[in-house]
């Protein structure tokens, strides 16, 4: 089955998405997500100028060979732009292979290991009581796991606090929005939030929290200890992870489970964390980690060390990524949880999909392939809009980690 064409579709139904569509001489096509929030055009150029010319005429069935060809063939390895582009090609090819086989992708991967994919939603509030109410709203919608983020007194634009209900979107202006960060106030607020959440919602709901790379290792250790009585499912990105060794210090001090990896793009980014059992959940996902092909390897490595998966699933990852991730999740033996931040109705209309939510679980559906497609004429109605992620500064003006 020969690849006859490949093109990049950029659309902005409220936020930007980059999608690669590959077509074959047998009339089967596949799509893959290539969205890199705030840096979308770099991936578009990488695909259009450097990868697509290499794909035309190749056998679409040779997924592994094409992956190696694009990865090794570039000489310059890894990096978010390269790996998002390779991830899009890989996802589209798995979509094609599964459609050609007449099977949902999870069947090709090895079949379902569970009945549904446990997901967590995002509850955000301007203060603790609003967040407590929001968590209640998610419980009422059927969620069994909820990530909770609350505003912090005196901290403008604290991470995770949306500007409007269900569809939180941090990338929203042509220049980065400037937010504030105050570690001391955050460390006073976060434990109180979870104490109150347990008081109101009891012990059964799974609670998660994202520190979003803001703390030093010793501060992260302090927070992990303070959260222990509230039994979090995980504490995410508690300290920047360029230095994987930093997690040893956190680990030595706390039994709060640790999750890392949404900004990783290579198995080598997570190798030390996994092999030294410094984390409990690995958050790499399809689009940013080179597609299903590399994600399978990461999960295989993680399984050896009882590290489980917890794929990133914010709204900047398109339904094409979510669909593929759900097939992976349904199959992967060492599954932990899947993040599920809902897309807007406009985005859902551009990407018709087979996946469905029920009682706290998503299911990828049984349509052949990933079960996600793109409505190109609708997509064309939403042209690209330049948007940037925010930045954060400390109270004295020092640039910090957003
Ligand atoms: O969903 C999460 O856990 C995030 O941290 C969301 C990120 O801020 C978002 O994907 C950045 O583009
Ligand atoms: Mg995160």
XYZ file of C-alpha atoms and ligand atoms in Angstrom:
415
model
C 0.000 0.000 0.000
C 1.773 3.126 -1.222
C 1.601 6.577 0.335
C 0.341 8.887 -2.411
C -0.039 12.134 -0.527
C 0.451 13.701 2.870
C -0.612 17.158 3.930
C -0.775 19.292 7.024
C -4.064 20.830 8.112
C -3.931 23.732 10.572
C -7.189 24.767 12.190
C -8.195 26.968 15.130
C -11.683 26.102 16.385
C -10.963 28.070 19.584
C -7.346 26.887 19.773
C -4.764 25.780 17.211
C -4.448 22.181 16.082
C -1.991 20.742 13.564
C -3.045 17.505 11.872
C -1.210 15.341 9.377
C -3.349 13.459 6.873
C -1.740 10.624 4.899
C -3.467 9.090 1.868
C -2.687 5.831 0.083
C -3.216 4.297 -3.349
C -5.814 1.966 -1.814
C -8.114 4.772 -0.784
C -7.354 4.336 2.917
C -6.246 7.457 4.792
C -5.048 8.087 8.327
C -4.574 11.123 10.533
C -2.146 12.032 13.291
C -1.951 14.944 15.733
C 1.135 17.196 15.424
C 0.119 20.023 17.767
C 2.860 21.637 19.868
C 1.141 24.334 21.900
C 2.515 27.814 21.133
C 5.073 26.446 18.644
C 2.672 24.959 16.081
C 4.240 26.446 12.956
C 7.648 24.905 13.670
C 6.110 21.424 13.413
C 4.187 22.412 10.268
C 7.473 23.452 8.609
C 9.263 20.296 9.803
C 6.537 18.141 8.319
C 6.049 20.035 5.065
C 9.679 20.817 4.279
C 11.467 17.783 5.687
C 9.242 14.741 6.274
C 6.443 14.721 3.716
C 8.816 14.621 0.708
C 10.365 11.463 2.242
C 7.019 9.714 2.653
C 5.608 9.821 -0.860
C 5.833 6.398 -2.559
C 6.721 4.492 0.641
C 4.840 1.400 1.795
C 2.405 2.639 4.469
C 2.524 -0.753 6.203
C 6.215 -0.420 7.123
C 5.569 1.670 10.219
C 8.679 0.644 12.158
C 10.988 1.130 9.192
C 9.510 4.562 8.455
C 9.900 5.546 12.136
C 13.596 4.567 12.079
C 14.069 6.239 8.691
C 12.719 9.563 9.976
C 14.430 9.349 13.391
C 17.884 8.042 12.466
C 17.746 9.580 9.018
C 17.556 13.131 10.408
C 20.917 12.684 12.179
C 19.623 15.372 14.632
C 17.695 13.267 17.130
C 14.939 13.958 19.654
C 13.404 17.318 20.572
C 9.733 18.322 20.735
C 9.444 19.546 17.132
C 11.078 16.485 15.577
C 9.227 14.023 17.768
C 5.799 15.664 17.356
C 6.274 15.472 13.580
C 7.393 11.820 13.732
C 4.539 11.138 16.167
C 2.004 12.469 13.655
C 3.378 10.269 10.856
C 3.428 7.237 13.138
C -0.151 7.786 14.387
C -1.486 8.269 10.856
C 0.241 5.047 9.734
C -1.176 3.029 12.656
C -4.598 4.487 11.806
C -4.150 3.321 8.193
C -2.915 -0.147 9.171
C -5.822 -0.716 11.537
C -8.351 0.546 8.985
C -6.830 -1.745 6.339
C -7.163 -4.650 8.788
C -10.762 -3.625 9.530
C -9.947 -3.443 13.256
C -9.915 -0.847 16.004
C -6.284 -0.025 16.739
C -6.317 -1.600 20.211
C -6.902 -4.993 18.591
C -3.702 -4.684 16.551
C -1.738 -3.680 19.648
C -2.728 -6.883 21.429
C -6.390 -6.474 22.347
C -8.160 -4.926 25.317
C -6.643 -5.436 28.766
C -9.603 -3.710 30.463
C -13.213 -2.716 29.837
C -12.662 1.029 29.880
C -10.008 3.689 30.388
C -10.092 5.448 33.778
C -9.816 9.191 33.197
C -9.389 12.277 35.318
C -10.972 15.661 34.698
C -9.820 19.158 35.679
C -11.567 21.009 38.504
C -10.329 24.576 38.952
C -11.528 27.351 41.218
C -10.555 30.906 42.124
C -10.276 29.799 45.765
C -10.476 26.635 47.870
C -14.266 26.620 48.293
C -14.874 27.151 44.566
C -12.497 24.284 43.767
C -14.289 22.066 46.287
C -17.589 22.825 44.493
C -16.005 22.184 41.100
C -14.726 18.778 42.230
C -18.314 18.052 43.307
C -19.534 18.987 39.841
C -17.083 16.503 38.276
C -18.188 13.786 40.685
C -21.784 14.503 39.634
C -20.754 14.098 35.974
C -19.533 10.595 36.797
C -15.784 11.154 37.203
C -13.947 8.850 39.600
C -10.737 10.857 39.478
C -10.319 14.640 39.479
C -7.322 16.954 39.284
C -7.819 19.916 41.643
C -6.122 23.326 41.254
C -7.053 26.398 43.260
C -6.291 30.097 43.113
C -3.801 31.311 45.720
C -4.485 34.502 47.711
C -2.358 37.318 46.280
C -1.073 35.271 43.309
C -2.436 36.575 39.999
C -3.013 33.837 37.426
C -1.962 30.878 39.613
C -1.448 27.824 37.393
C -4.516 25.782 36.543
C -7.162 28.363 37.376
C -9.199 28.808 34.221
C -10.914 31.895 32.954
C -14.101 29.966 32.323
C -15.669 26.670 33.435
C -15.166 23.557 31.369
C -12.705 24.527 28.642
C -9.592 25.921 30.316
C -7.081 27.123 27.753
C -3.841 28.794 28.867
C -2.539 29.837 25.386
C -4.582 32.867 24.511
C -2.667 35.953 23.403
C -0.089 36.891 20.770
C 2.452 37.761 23.471
C 2.815 35.568 26.568
C 0.530 36.593 29.407
C 2.546 37.425 32.554
C 1.426 35.518 35.625
C 2.794 35.664 39.164
C 4.297 32.956 41.328
C 4.773 32.877 45.105
C 6.057 29.537 46.391
C 5.512 30.341 50.052
C 1.819 31.206 49.570
C 1.314 28.186 47.341
C 2.829 25.860 49.945
C 0.439 27.276 52.535
C -2.628 26.849 50.287
C -2.221 23.494 48.527
C -2.358 21.219 51.640
C -5.432 23.133 52.909
C -7.174 22.534 49.577
C -6.738 18.778 49.818
C -7.631 18.660 53.494
C -10.930 20.395 52.649
C -11.519 18.174 49.587
C -11.250 15.036 51.719
C -13.527 16.571 54.370
C -16.247 17.347 51.825
C -15.898 14.566 49.244
C -14.604 11.685 51.352
C -11.896 9.079 50.770
C -13.085 7.349 47.588
C -12.656 9.964 44.883
C -9.146 9.861 43.364
C -7.512 13.284 43.675
C -4.618 14.534 41.569
C -2.604 17.752 41.591
C -0.250 19.425 39.096
C 2.602 21.510 40.528
C 3.597 22.464 36.962
C 7.370 22.478 37.490
C 7.238 25.294 40.086
C 9.135 23.940 43.110
C 12.735 23.156 43.979
C 13.357 19.498 44.926
C 13.341 20.201 48.670
C 10.159 22.298 48.405
C 8.558 19.497 46.399
C 9.551 17.046 49.117
C 7.894 19.295 51.716
C 4.673 19.467 49.696
C 4.655 15.711 49.090
C 4.939 15.132 52.860
C 2.205 17.658 53.634
C -0.139 15.964 51.150
C 0.431 12.438 52.466
C -2.586 12.402 54.832
C -4.862 13.226 51.882
C -3.771 10.231 49.761
C -3.335 11.758 46.335
C -3.388 9.556 43.259
C -0.382 11.617 42.176
C 1.552 14.839 42.521
C 2.594 15.877 39.007
C 5.680 17.721 37.731
C 6.671 18.741 41.242
C 10.077 20.058 40.121
C 11.659 20.706 36.698
C 12.846 17.441 35.233
C 15.835 18.303 33.073
C 17.795 16.898 36.018
C 16.246 13.477 36.541
C 18.385 12.933 39.671
C 16.430 15.711 41.435
C 13.587 13.253 41.908
C 15.731 11.089 44.159
C 15.664 13.800 46.784
C 11.875 14.172 46.524
C 11.433 10.415 46.656
C 13.571 10.037 49.775
C 11.164 12.241 51.709
C 7.652 11.321 50.637
C 5.350 8.456 49.725
C 3.010 10.722 47.734
C 3.058 9.097 44.261
C 4.952 11.091 41.623
C 4.013 11.633 37.960
C 6.235 13.181 35.305
C 6.675 13.285 31.555
C 4.236 15.475 29.635
C 7.117 17.505 28.193
C 9.270 14.456 27.431
C 9.710 13.407 23.830
C 12.068 10.455 24.041
C 12.473 7.227 25.963
C 15.862 8.591 27.030
C 14.154 11.497 28.836
C 12.467 9.051 31.213
C 14.998 6.223 31.373
C 16.741 7.150 34.643
C 13.497 8.095 36.375
C 12.001 4.731 35.498
C 15.032 2.522 36.041
C 15.730 4.071 39.447
C 12.045 3.882 40.400
C 11.970 7.605 41.118
C 8.446 8.028 39.742
C 5.192 6.077 39.826
C 3.522 7.317 36.626
C 4.973 8.222 33.244
C 2.965 10.893 31.410
C 4.401 10.838 27.882
C 1.744 10.579 25.218
C 1.299 9.784 21.549
C 1.843 13.177 19.933
C 4.868 14.455 21.822
C 6.709 11.159 22.248
C 7.043 9.982 18.663
C 3.734 8.161 18.288
C 2.481 4.743 19.306
C 5.758 3.127 18.237
C 7.927 4.832 20.872
C 5.170 5.039 23.494
C 4.984 1.238 23.452
C 8.704 1.047 24.186
C 8.421 3.537 27.038
C 5.528 1.560 28.542
C 7.481 -1.674 28.159
C 10.452 -0.223 30.025
C 8.144 1.225 32.693
C 6.411 -2.134 33.203
C 9.695 -3.707 34.313
C 9.791 -1.266 37.249
C 6.077 -1.189 38.125
C 5.766 2.336 36.780
C 2.338 2.877 35.242
C 1.154 5.099 32.410
C -0.761 8.352 32.818
C -0.883 9.944 29.385
C -1.068 13.708 29.062
C -4.456 14.739 27.672
C -4.837 18.512 27.949
C -6.970 20.355 25.358
C -3.915 21.308 23.316
C -3.610 17.634 22.347
C -6.205 17.173 19.612
C -8.920 14.505 19.482
C -6.629 12.707 16.998
C -4.114 12.279 19.830
C -6.808 11.404 22.360
C -8.268 8.711 20.087
C -4.883 7.061 19.556
C -4.011 7.364 23.262
C -7.250 5.618 24.244
C -6.456 2.581 22.070
C -3.019 2.470 23.667
C -4.584 2.834 27.146
C -7.113 0.073 26.575
C -4.304 -2.292 25.625
C -1.248 -1.304 27.697
C -0.753 -3.800 30.568
C 0.679 -1.244 33.025
C -2.041 1.352 32.550
C -2.579 3.887 35.343
C -4.926 6.660 34.240
C -5.613 8.969 31.267
C -6.000 12.750 31.522
C -9.232 13.923 29.891
C -9.698 17.641 29.508
C -12.766 18.091 27.343
C -12.588 19.781 23.960
C -15.132 22.429 22.982
C -18.118 21.446 20.807
C -16.440 23.362 17.918
C -13.322 21.184 18.198
C -15.361 17.994 18.545
C -17.217 18.915 15.327
C -13.953 19.400 13.397
C -12.707 16.007 14.645
C -15.601 13.504 14.528
C -14.650 10.649 16.854
C -15.807 7.279 18.094
C -14.626 7.599 21.700
C -17.237 7.990 24.421
C -17.325 8.826 28.156
C -19.397 6.863 30.655
C -19.211 6.593 34.466
C -15.680 7.921 34.716
C -14.260 5.817 31.884
C -13.533 6.554 28.242
C -13.730 3.899 25.552
C -12.059 4.347 22.136
C -14.946 2.669 20.298
C -14.751 -0.153 17.778
C -14.491 1.778 14.516
C -11.554 0.581 12.389
C -8.374 2.627 12.957
C -8.197 5.185 15.755
C -11.848 6.121 15.212
C -11.004 9.818 14.760
C -11.203 11.792 11.520
C -10.997 15.422 10.443
C -13.731 17.363 8.657
C -11.508 19.370 6.325
C -14.128 21.799 5.073
C -15.118 22.670 8.639
C -11.452 22.908 9.659
C -10.873 25.442 6.839
C -13.409 27.778 8.447
C -11.096 28.277 11.451
C -7.779 29.769 10.260
C -4.610 29.706 12.383
C -4.375 32.345 15.123
C -1.000 33.090 16.753
C -1.201 32.202 20.461
C 1.399 31.860 23.182
C 1.555 30.086 26.504
C 1.901 32.355 29.568
C 5.084 32.930 31.541
C 5.425 33.235 35.324
C 7.486 35.695 37.375
C 8.303 35.692 41.078
C 7.082 38.680 43.120
C 10.475 40.413 42.623
C 10.191 40.059 38.828
C 12.480 37.037 38.351
C 11.398 34.833 35.458
C 10.228 31.469 36.824
C 8.863 28.212 35.413
C 5.351 28.513 34.079
O -2.596 18.938 31.487
C -1.594 19.159 32.156
O -1.200 18.454 33.065
C -0.806 20.349 31.852
O 0.150 20.607 32.547
C -1.235 21.150 30.696
C -0.124 21.973 30.075
O -0.008 23.191 30.749
C -0.427 22.225 28.626
O -0.560 21.007 27.964
C 0.646 23.065 27.973
O 0.411 23.188 26.612
Mg 0.716 18.878 33.697
